[in-house]
Tab-separated table of N, CA and C in Angstrom:
chain	number	residue	atom	x	y	z
A	1	MET	N	12.084	-32.680	-10.004
A	1	MET	CA	11.121	-32.663	-8.928
A	1	MET	C	11.485	-31.534	-7.967
A	2	SER	N	10.493	-30.817	-7.508
A	2	SER	CA	10.753	-29.739	-6.557
A	2	SER	C	9.691	-29.761	-5.465
A	3	ALA	N	10.077	-29.266	-4.317
A	3	ALA	CA	9.158	-29.171	-3.185
A	3	ALA	C	8.712	-27.724	-3.055
A	4	VAL	N	7.413	-27.514	-2.973
A	4	VAL	CA	6.879	-26.159	-2.830
A	4	VAL	C	6.689	-25.862	-1.353
A	5	ILE	N	7.209	-24.717	-0.948
A	5	ILE	CA	7.078	-24.278	0.438
A	5	ILE	C	6.283	-22.991	0.445
A	6	GLU	N	5.224	-23.008	1.206
A	6	GLU	CA	4.391	-21.814	1.359
A	6	GLU	C	4.909	-21.007	2.544
A	7	VAL	N	5.223	-19.741	2.309
A	7	VAL	CA	5.560	-18.861	3.423
A	7	VAL	C	4.217	-18.437	3.990
A	8	MET	N	3.855	-19.049	5.094
A	8	MET	CA	2.492	-18.963	5.599
A	8	MET	C	2.068	-17.573	6.060
A	9	LYS	N	2.934	-16.879	6.769
A	9	LYS	CA	2.511	-15.630	7.400
A	9	LYS	C	3.735	-14.771	7.669
A	10	PRO	N	3.523	-13.502	7.924
A	10	PRO	CA	4.647	-12.661	8.339
A	10	PRO	C	5.155	-13.118	9.707
A	11	SER	N	6.421	-12.943	9.933
A	11	SER	CA	7.035	-13.376	11.178
A	11	SER	C	6.687	-12.452	12.334
A	12	ARG	N	6.266	-13.047	13.441
A	12	ARG	CA	6.005	-12.244	14.647
A	12	ARG	C	7.309	-11.701	15.211
A	13	LEU	N	8.367	-12.498	15.136
A	13	LEU	CA	9.663	-12.053	15.636
A	13	LEU	C	10.171	-10.845	14.847
A	14	CYS	N	10.033	-10.896	13.542
A	14	CYS	CA	10.466	-9.773	12.707
A	14	CYS	C	9.642	-8.524	13.014
A	15	THR	N	8.349	-8.696	13.215
A	15	THR	CA	7.484	-7.568	13.567
A	15	THR	C	7.938	-6.938	14.875
A	16	LEU	N	8.255	-7.770	15.864
A	16	LEU	CA	8.738	-7.256	17.146
A	16	LEU	C	10.071	-6.530	16.993
A	17	LEU	N	10.974	-7.073	16.184
A	17	LEU	CA	12.269	-6.428	15.982
A	17	LEU	C	12.128	-5.069	15.299
A	18	VAL	N	11.342	-5.010	14.234
A	18	VAL	CA	11.152	-3.744	13.512
A	18	VAL	C	10.461	-2.721	14.404
A	19	SER	N	9.426	-3.144	15.112
A	19	SER	CA	8.723	-2.231	16.022
A	19	SER	C	9.646	-1.754	17.136
A	20	GLY	N	10.462	-2.650	17.658
A	20	GLY	CA	11.393	-2.290	18.723
A	20	GLY	C	12.436	-1.277	18.283
A	21	VAL	N	12.958	-1.449	17.082
A	21	VAL	CA	13.947	-0.496	16.563
A	21	VAL	C	13.314	0.873	16.372
A	22	HIS	N	12.105	0.917	15.841
A	22	HIS	CA	11.424	2.202	15.652
A	22	HIS	C	11.070	2.844	16.996
A	23	ALA	N	10.661	2.046	17.959
A	23	ALA	CA	10.357	2.587	19.291
A	23	ALA	C	11.623	3.121	19.960
A	24	ALA	N	12.739	2.415	19.809
A	24	ALA	CA	14.004	2.883	20.385
A	24	ALA	C	14.445	4.195	19.737
A	25	ALA	N	14.257	4.314	18.427
A	25	ALA	CA	14.608	5.564	17.743
A	25	ALA	C	13.734	6.706	18.244
A	26	ALA	N	12.444	6.450	18.409
A	26	ALA	CA	11.540	7.494	18.906
A	26	ALA	C	11.905	7.890	20.335
A	27	LEU	N	12.214	6.915	21.166
A	27	LEU	CA	12.580	7.202	22.551
A	27	LEU	C	13.881	7.991	22.628
A	28	SER	N	14.862	7.608	21.808
A	28	SER	CA	16.132	8.339	21.832
A	28	SER	C	15.938	9.780	21.384
A	29	PHE	N	15.024	10.024	20.462
A	29	PHE	CA	14.739	11.393	20.037
A	29	PHE	C	14.079	12.178	21.165
A	30	LEU	N	13.201	11.534	21.911
A	30	LEU	CA	12.525	12.219	23.020
A	30	LEU	C	13.489	12.617	24.134
A	31	LEU	N	14.615	11.929	24.235
A	31	LEU	CA	15.586	12.228	25.281
A	31	LEU	C	16.536	13.373	24.921
A	32	LEU	N	16.439	13.887	23.708
A	32	LEU	CA	17.280	15.013	23.296
A	32	LEU	C	16.806	16.301	23.962
A	33	PRO	N	17.665	17.315	24.033
A	33	PRO	CA	17.254	18.607	24.600
A	33	PRO	C	16.082	19.218	23.828
A	34	ASP	N	15.304	20.049	24.517
A	34	ASP	CA	14.111	20.657	23.918
A	34	ASP	C	14.423	21.444	22.657
A	35	ALA	N	15.532	22.152	22.622
A	35	ALA	CA	15.873	22.969	21.450
A	35	ALA	C	16.041	22.091	20.208
A	36	VAL	N	16.692	20.974	20.365
A	36	VAL	CA	16.899	20.063	19.231
A	36	VAL	C	15.569	19.456	18.791
A	37	ARG	N	14.759	19.040	19.749
A	37	ARG	CA	13.450	18.461	19.397
A	37	ARG	C	12.577	19.480	18.701
A	38	HIS	N	12.649	20.747	19.126
A	38	HIS	CA	11.815	21.791	18.523
A	38	HIS	C	12.197	22.013	17.057
A	39	VAL	N	13.490	22.032	16.770
A	39	VAL	CA	13.966	22.278	15.402
A	39	VAL	C	13.747	21.062	14.511
A	40	TRP	N	14.058	19.876	15.015
A	40	TRP	CA	14.028	18.669	14.194
A	40	TRP	C	12.793	17.803	14.415
A	41	GLY	N	11.825	18.251	15.166
A	41	GLY	CA	10.668	17.432	15.525
A	41	GLY	C	9.917	16.825	14.357
A	42	TRP	N	9.352	17.659	13.499
A	42	TRP	CA	8.529	17.142	12.402
A	42	TRP	C	9.316	16.294	11.406
A	43	PRO	N	10.516	16.729	10.988
A	43	PRO	CA	11.256	15.863	10.053
A	43	PRO	C	11.583	14.485	10.632
A	44	VAL	N	11.976	14.446	11.897
A	44	VAL	CA	12.336	13.154	12.496
A	44	VAL	C	11.115	12.256	12.638
A	45	TRP	N	10.002	12.791	13.149
A	45	TRP	CA	8.787	11.979	13.286
A	45	TRP	C	8.278	11.543	11.917
A	46	GLY	N	8.370	12.436	10.940
A	46	GLY	CA	7.951	12.071	9.585
A	46	GLY	C	8.801	10.950	9.019
A	47	LEU	N	10.121	11.043	9.219
A	47	LEU	CA	11.024	10.002	8.739
A	47	LEU	C	10.750	8.665	9.431
A	48	LEU	N	10.494	8.705	10.721
A	48	LEU	CA	10.159	7.470	11.441
A	48	LEU	C	8.879	6.838	10.902
A	49	LEU	N	7.863	7.654	10.663
A	49	LEU	CA	6.597	7.124	10.136
A	49	LEU	C	6.759	6.583	8.724
A	50	VAL	N	7.517	7.288	7.881
A	50	VAL	CA	7.757	6.805	6.515
A	50	VAL	C	8.517	5.481	6.562
A	51	SER	N	9.527	5.397	7.417
A	51	SER	CA	10.305	4.168	7.544
A	51	SER	C	9.435	3.001	8.007
A	52	LEU	N	8.611	3.241	9.004
A	52	LEU	CA	7.723	2.191	9.499
A	52	LEU	C	6.708	1.783	8.429
A	53	GLY	N	6.149	2.753	7.728
A	53	GLY	CA	5.213	2.457	6.637
A	53	GLY	C	5.869	1.656	5.524
A	54	TRP	N	7.111	1.999	5.184
A	54	TRP	CA	7.843	1.281	4.138
A	54	TRP	C	8.080	-0.169	4.554
A	55	GLN	N	8.437	-0.389	5.811
A	55	GLN	CA	8.647	-1.748	6.297
A	55	GLN	C	7.361	-2.570	6.227
A	56	ILE	N	6.256	-1.977	6.598
A	56	ILE	CA	4.966	-2.671	6.541
A	56	ILE	C	4.603	-2.996	5.098
A	57	HIS	N	4.807	-2.048	4.190
A	57	HIS	CA	4.504	-2.269	2.768
A	57	HIS	C	5.367	-3.395	2.199
A	58	ARG	N	6.664	-3.385	2.493
A	58	ARG	CA	7.563	-4.413	1.969
A	58	ARG	C	7.181	-5.798	2.461
A	59	ARG	N	6.747	-5.888	3.702
A	59	ARG	CA	6.384	-7.194	4.249
A	59	ARG	C	5.128	-7.747	3.600
A	60	LYS	N	4.181	-6.875	3.262
A	60	LYS	CA	2.937	-7.344	2.647
A	60	LYS	C	3.148	-7.764	1.200
A	61	SER	N	4.109	-7.142	0.513
A	61	SER	CA	4.300	-7.431	-0.906
A	61	SER	C	5.444	-8.414	-1.143
A	62	GLY	N	5.873	-9.117	-0.123
A	62	GLY	CA	7.009	-10.025	-0.243
A	62	GLY	C	6.652	-11.345	-0.908
A	63	ILE	N	7.660	-12.153	-1.112
A	63	ILE	CA	7.511	-13.471	-1.714
A	63	ILE	C	6.810	-14.388	-0.720
A	64	ARG	N	5.807	-15.114	-1.189
A	64	ARG	CA	5.030	-15.987	-0.309
A	64	ARG	C	5.189	-17.474	-0.618
A	65	ARG	N	5.761	-17.810	-1.774
A	65	ARG	CA	5.928	-19.226	-2.128
A	65	ARG	C	7.317	-19.459	-2.694
A	66	LEU	N	7.888	-20.589	-2.340
A	66	LEU	CA	9.194	-20.998	-2.848
A	66	LEU	C	9.095	-22.434	-3.336
A	67	ALA	N	9.792	-22.742	-4.411
A	67	ALA	CA	9.922	-24.130	-4.856
A	67	ALA	C	11.404	-24.474	-4.823
A	68	LEU	N	11.746	-25.470	-4.039
A	68	LEU	CA	13.131	-25.895	-3.879
A	68	LEU	C	13.424	-26.954	-4.928
A	69	GLN	N	14.367	-26.700	-5.807
A	69	GLN	CA	14.645	-27.614	-6.907
A	69	GLN	C	15.855	-28.485	-6.598
A	70	GLU	N	15.854	-29.685	-7.150
A	70	GLU	CA	16.920	-30.657	-6.897
A	70	GLU	C	18.284	-30.172	-7.370
A	71	ASP	N	18.322	-29.380	-8.445
A	71	ASP	CA	19.601	-28.916	-8.979
A	71	ASP	C	20.150	-27.705	-8.225
A	72	GLY	N	19.480	-27.279	-7.160
A	72	GLY	CA	19.941	-26.144	-6.372
A	72	GLY	C	19.253	-24.848	-6.719
A	73	GLY	N	18.394	-24.857	-7.726
A	73	GLY	CA	17.658	-23.650	-8.083
A	73	GLY	C	16.547	-23.362	-7.084
A	74	LEU	N	16.213	-22.103	-6.983
A	74	LEU	CA	15.134	-21.665	-6.099
A	74	LEU	C	14.117	-20.941	-6.965
A	75	CYS	N	12.930	-21.519	-7.089
A	75	CYS	CA	11.866	-20.910	-7.886
A	75	CYS	C	11.033	-20.025	-6.966
A	76	LEU	N	10.956	-18.749	-7.309
A	76	LEU	CA	10.202	-17.784	-6.514
A	76	LEU	C	8.803	-17.648	-7.086
A	77	GLU	N	7.809	-17.693	-6.235
A	77	GLU	CA	6.398	-17.569	-6.619
A	77	GLU	C	6.004	-18.579	-7.704
A	78	PRO	N	6.239	-19.887	-7.490
A	78	PRO	CA	5.894	-20.882	-8.510
A	78	PRO	C	4.396	-20.900	-8.799
A	79	GLY	N	4.073	-21.018	-10.076
A	79	GLY	CA	2.681	-21.087	-10.490
A	79	GLY	C	2.003	-19.738	-10.610
A	80	LEU	N	2.700	-18.656	-10.321
A	80	LEU	CA	2.122	-17.316	-10.427
A	80	LEU	C	2.785	-16.556	-11.571
A	81	SER	N	2.255	-15.395	-11.902
A	81	SER	CA	2.773	-14.640	-13.044
A	81	SER	C	4.206	-14.155	-12.834
A	82	GLY	N	4.631	-13.939	-11.598
A	82	GLY	CA	5.986	-13.462	-11.330
A	82	GLY	C	6.994	-14.573	-11.100
A	83	GLU	N	6.693	-15.785	-11.575
A	83	GLU	CA	7.569	-16.933	-11.339
A	83	GLU	C	8.929	-16.728	-11.997
A	84	ARG	N	9.988	-17.013	-11.237
A	84	ARG	CA	11.338	-16.944	-11.769
A	84	ARG	C	12.227	-17.873	-10.947
A	85	THR	N	13.298	-18.359	-11.562
A	85	THR	CA	14.221	-19.264	-10.885
A	85	THR	C	15.558	-18.568	-10.694
A	86	VAL	N	16.080	-18.662	-9.490
A	86	VAL	CA	17.367	-18.055	-9.153
A	86	VAL	C	18.221	-19.107	-8.450
A	87	GLY	N	19.485	-18.810	-8.261
A	87	GLY	CA	20.385	-19.697	-7.528
A	87	GLY	C	20.971	-18.972	-6.335
A	88	LEU	N	21.056	-19.654	-5.217
A	88	LEU	CA	21.602	-19.040	-4.009
A	88	LEU	C	23.086	-18.762	-4.171
A	89	LEU	N	23.516	-17.650	-3.614
A	89	LEU	CA	24.932	-17.315	-3.572
A	89	LEU	C	25.536	-17.851	-2.277
A	90	PRO	N	26.842	-18.053	-2.252
A	90	PRO	CA	27.485	-18.569	-1.037
A	90	PRO	C	27.347	-17.652	0.176
A	91	SER	N	26.964	-16.406	-0.019
A	91	SER	CA	26.793	-15.501	1.119
A	91	SER	C	25.482	-15.740	1.860
A	92	SER	N	24.685	-16.683	1.407
A	92	SER	CA	23.473	-17.061	2.139
A	92	SER	C	23.872	-17.671	3.481
A	93	VAL	N	23.032	-17.456	4.496
A	93	VAL	CA	23.352	-17.925	5.847
A	93	VAL	C	22.180	-18.740	6.381
A	94	VAL	N	22.492	-19.884	6.968
A	94	VAL	CA	21.485	-20.751	7.569
A	94	VAL	C	21.793	-20.874	9.057
A	95	LEU	N	20.876	-20.417	9.884
A	95	LEU	CA	20.992	-20.562	11.333
A	95	LEU	C	19.807	-21.383	11.834
A	96	GLU	N	19.775	-21.650	13.104
A	96	GLU	CA	18.727	-22.517	13.647
A	96	GLU	C	17.332	-21.919	13.486
A	97	ARG	N	17.164	-20.614	13.712
A	97	ARG	CA	15.840	-19.991	13.684
A	97	ARG	C	15.662	-18.950	12.582
A	98	VAL	N	16.698	-18.721	11.761
A	98	VAL	CA	16.614	-17.698	10.723
A	98	VAL	C	17.482	-18.090	9.522
A	99	LEU	N	17.014	-17.720	8.326
A	99	LEU	CA	17.773	-17.936	7.092
A	99	LEU	C	17.862	-16.623	6.335
A	100	TRP	N	19.032	-16.344	5.798
A	100	TRP	CA	19.192	-15.241	4.863
A	100	TRP	C	19.511	-15.879	3.531
A	101	LEU	N	18.581	-15.793	2.607
A	101	LEU	CA	18.783	-16.329	1.268
A	101	LEU	C	19.220	-15.174	0.377
A	102	VAL	N	20.367	-15.325	-0.281
A	102	VAL	CA	20.922	-14.264	-1.120
A	102	VAL	C	21.087	-14.816	-2.525
A	103	TRP	N	20.634	-14.052	-3.530
A	103	TRP	CA	20.777	-14.456	-4.921
A	103	TRP	C	21.024	-13.227	-5.784
A	104	GLN	N	21.444	-13.482	-7.025
A	104	GLN	CA	21.700	-12.421	-7.998
A	104	GLN	C	20.520	-12.392	-8.964
A	105	GLU	N	19.971	-11.203	-9.182
A	105	GLU	CA	18.820	-11.075	-10.074
A	105	GLU	C	18.898	-9.737	-10.794
A	106	GLU	N	18.905	-9.789	-12.121
A	106	GLU	CA	18.966	-8.588	-12.955
A	106	GLU	C	20.143	-7.698	-12.581
A	107	GLY	N	21.294	-8.318	-12.336
A	107	GLY	CA	22.504	-7.569	-12.056
A	107	GLY	C	22.633	-7.011	-10.650
A	108	ARG	N	21.699	-7.319	-9.784
A	108	ARG	CA	21.815	-6.822	-8.409
A	108	ARG	C	21.605	-7.971	-7.434
A	109	ARG	N	22.164	-7.790	-6.258
A	109	ARG	CA	22.057	-8.795	-5.207
A	109	ARG	C	20.752	-8.592	-4.451
A	110	VAL	N	20.032	-9.673	-4.242
A	110	VAL	CA	18.756	-9.622	-3.526
A	110	VAL	C	18.864	-10.549	-2.317
A	111	ALA	N	18.339	-10.094	-1.188
A	111	ALA	CA	18.364	-10.915	0.027
A	111	ALA	C	16.950	-11.040	0.575
A	112	MET	N	16.673	-12.191	1.127
A	112	MET	CA	15.379	-12.454	1.754
A	112	MET	C	15.652	-13.116	3.095
A	113	VAL	N	15.063	-12.583	4.143
A	113	VAL	CA	15.235	-13.177	5.462
A	113	VAL	C	13.965	-13.951	5.810
A	114	LEU	N	14.147	-15.150	6.302
A	114	LEU	CA	13.026	-15.991	6.721
A	114	LEU	C	13.255	-16.422	8.163
A	115	PHE	N	12.217	-16.313	8.973
A	115	PHE	CA	12.269	-16.748	10.365
A	115	PHE	C	11.491	-18.049	10.498
A	116	ALA	N	11.861	-18.856	11.475
A	116	ALA	CA	11.234	-20.166	11.670
A	116	ALA	C	9.735	-20.061	11.913
A	117	ASP	N	9.278	-18.961	12.514
A	117	ASP	CA	7.848	-18.856	12.820
A	117	ASP	C	6.997	-18.500	11.599
A	118	GLN	N	7.614	-18.360	10.433
A	118	GLN	CA	6.852	-18.089	9.216
A	118	GLN	C	6.360	-19.361	8.537
A	119	LEU	N	6.967	-20.483	8.860
A	119	LEU	CA	6.674	-21.736	8.169
A	119	LEU	C	6.231	-22.805	9.153
A	120	LEU	N	5.609	-23.828	8.611
A	120	LEU	CA	5.318	-25.013	9.411
A	120	LEU	C	6.646	-25.675	9.770
A	121	PRO	N	6.749	-26.326	10.928
A	121	PRO	CA	8.032	-26.917	11.344
A	121	PRO	C	8.651	-27.862	10.310
A	122	GLY	N	7.843	-28.687	9.668
A	122	GLY	CA	8.375	-29.598	8.654
A	122	GLY	C	8.929	-28.860	7.449
A	123	ASP	N	8.236	-27.822	7.012
A	123	ASP	CA	8.717	-27.013	5.890
A	123	ASP	C	10.005	-26.282	6.258
A	124	TRP	N	10.076	-25.812	7.503
A	124	TRP	CA	11.273	-25.098	7.958
A	124	TRP	C	12.496	-26.012	7.900
A	125	ARG	N	12.374	-27.239	8.396
A	125	ARG	CA	13.492	-28.195	8.375
A	125	ARG	C	13.891	-28.530	6.944
A	126	GLN	N	12.891	-28.706	6.078
A	126	GLN	CA	13.180	-29.024	4.684
A	126	GLN	C	13.929	-27.872	4.015
A	127	LEU	N	13.509	-26.654	4.270
A	127	LEU	CA	14.172	-25.481	3.696
A	127	LEU	C	15.603	-25.360	4.220
A	128	GLN	N	15.812	-25.598	5.507
A	128	GLN	CA	17.166	-25.550	6.069
A	128	GLN	C	18.075	-26.585	5.408
A	129	ARG	N	17.598	-27.808	5.306
A	129	ARG	CA	18.410	-28.867	4.695
A	129	ARG	C	18.728	-28.548	3.243
A	130	TRP	N	17.724	-28.102	2.503
A	130	TRP	CA	17.942	-27.780	1.101
A	130	TRP	C	18.964	-26.651	0.965
A	131	ALA	N	18.828	-25.600	1.760
A	131	ALA	CA	19.737	-24.455	1.655
A	131	ALA	C	21.173	-24.851	1.980
A	132	ARG	N	21.344	-25.769	2.917
A	132	ARG	CA	22.696	-26.198	3.272
A	132	ARG	C	23.302	-27.142	2.244
A	133	LEU	N	22.497	-28.031	1.700
A	133	LEU	CA	23.036	-29.092	0.854
A	133	LEU	C	22.870	-28.857	-0.640
A	134	ARG	N	21.742	-28.352	-1.064
A	134	ARG	CA	21.480	-28.196	-2.495
A	134	ARG	C	21.723	-26.777	-2.993
A	135	GLY	N	21.339	-25.801	-2.187
A	135	GLY	CA	21.398	-24.410	-2.619
A	135	GLY	C	22.732	-23.963	-3.169
A	136	PRO	N	23.839	-24.169	-2.446
A	136	PRO	CA	25.116	-23.675	-2.948
A	136	PRO	C	25.702	-24.519	-4.072
A	137	ALA	N	25.213	-25.739	-4.275
A	137	ALA	CA	25.788	-26.642	-5.268
A	137	ALA	C	25.679	-26.091	-6.683
A	138	ARG	N	24.671	-25.311	-6.956
A	138	ARG	CA	24.470	-24.780	-8.301
A	138	ARG	C	25.610	-23.853	-8.713
A	139	PHE	N	26.250	-23.223	-7.751
A	139	PHE	CA	27.333	-22.297	-8.048
A	139	PHE	C	28.701	-22.900	-7.745
A	140	GLY	N	28.756	-24.228	-7.647
A	140	GLY	CA	30.022	-24.901	-7.445
A	140	GLY	C	30.556	-24.823	-6.027
A	141	VAL	N	29.734	-24.472	-5.068
A	141	VAL	CA	30.167	-24.397	-3.675
A	141	VAL	C	29.644	-25.636	-2.973
A	142	GLU	N	30.478	-26.629	-2.886
A	142	GLU	CA	30.071	-27.872	-2.237
A	142	GLU	C	30.398	-27.807	-0.753
A	143	PRO	N	29.564	-28.388	0.091
A	143	PRO	CA	29.870	-28.418	1.521
A	143	PRO	C	31.166	-29.168	1.787
A	144	ALA	N	31.986	-28.629	2.673
A	144	ALA	CA	33.215	-29.312	3.070
A	144	ALA	C	32.840	-30.518	3.927
A	145	PRO	N	33.661	-31.562	3.921
A	145	PRO	CA	33.347	-32.735	4.744
A	145	PRO	C	33.176	-32.348	6.209
A	146	GLY	N	32.078	-32.794	6.790
A	146	GLY	CA	31.813	-32.519	8.193
A	146	GLY	C	31.318	-31.114	8.475
A	147	ARG	N	31.042	-30.337	7.436
A	147	ARG	CA	30.579	-28.963	7.620
A	147	ARG	C	29.131	-28.866	7.156
A	148	GLY	N	28.483	-27.754	7.461
A	148	GLY	CA	27.075	-27.591	7.151
A	148	GLY	C	26.766	-26.971	5.811
A	149	GLY	N	27.735	-26.776	4.917
A	149	GLY	CA	27.433	-26.167	3.619
A	149	GLY	C	27.730	-24.688	3.646
A	150	ILE	N	26.739	-23.880	3.351
A	150	ILE	CA	26.945	-22.444	3.420
A	150	ILE	C	27.129	-22.080	4.885
A	151	SER	N	27.372	-20.811	5.154
A	151	SER	CA	27.554	-20.369	6.535
A	151	SER	C	26.399	-20.896	7.367
A	152	SER	N	26.706	-21.667	8.367
A	152	SER	CA	25.625	-22.275	9.128
A	152	SER	C	26.055	-22.579	10.552
A	153	VAL	N	25.080	-22.815	11.363
A	153	VAL	CA	25.288	-23.294	12.722
A	153	VAL	C	24.673	-24.678	12.771
A	154	ARG	N	25.412	-25.624	13.259
A	154	ARG	CA	24.860	-26.983	13.316
A	154	ARG	C	23.657	-27.023	14.232
A	155	ASP	N	22.639	-27.648	13.766
A	155	ASP	CA	21.450	-27.797	14.593
A	155	ASP	C	21.470	-29.189	15.213
A	156	PRO	N	20.825	-29.314	16.360
A	156	PRO	CA	20.810	-30.622	17.011
A	156	PRO	C	20.107	-31.657	16.146
A	157	ALA	N	20.612	-32.867	16.172
A	157	ALA	CA	20.052	-33.950	15.362
A	157	ALA	C	18.665	-34.198	15.782
């Protein structure tokens, strides 16, 4: 039995963070002396635009559905053509408002960050509990007594 979690929407917090970093980079470039801006102007602005465009593209083409399995497996895009099952690595991190899910796929490490504002509150709590208790179990990483499982911050009861 598995629970399907729909990643409802892109995170507003993530959008603000990415936009803020790009704005800070643009502002720091504007504060450089005129000679430096004149020489490096187009390449720097082009790189900033490409970086921002790449971030927008990655967010639109990201994973939108997860199925949490009892054995600790994580099914990505269940019911769709790209469906695949992976297992979380112990380097995954669970915090109160953000999760970093890390898994191995085709010989490389893949990470996915999820913010609380992407999911319904009930789905968010279910995903947090699963990641702490079931996720690491597949790779033999059992939660220590009195601890939260993978790297985590205890959330209020």
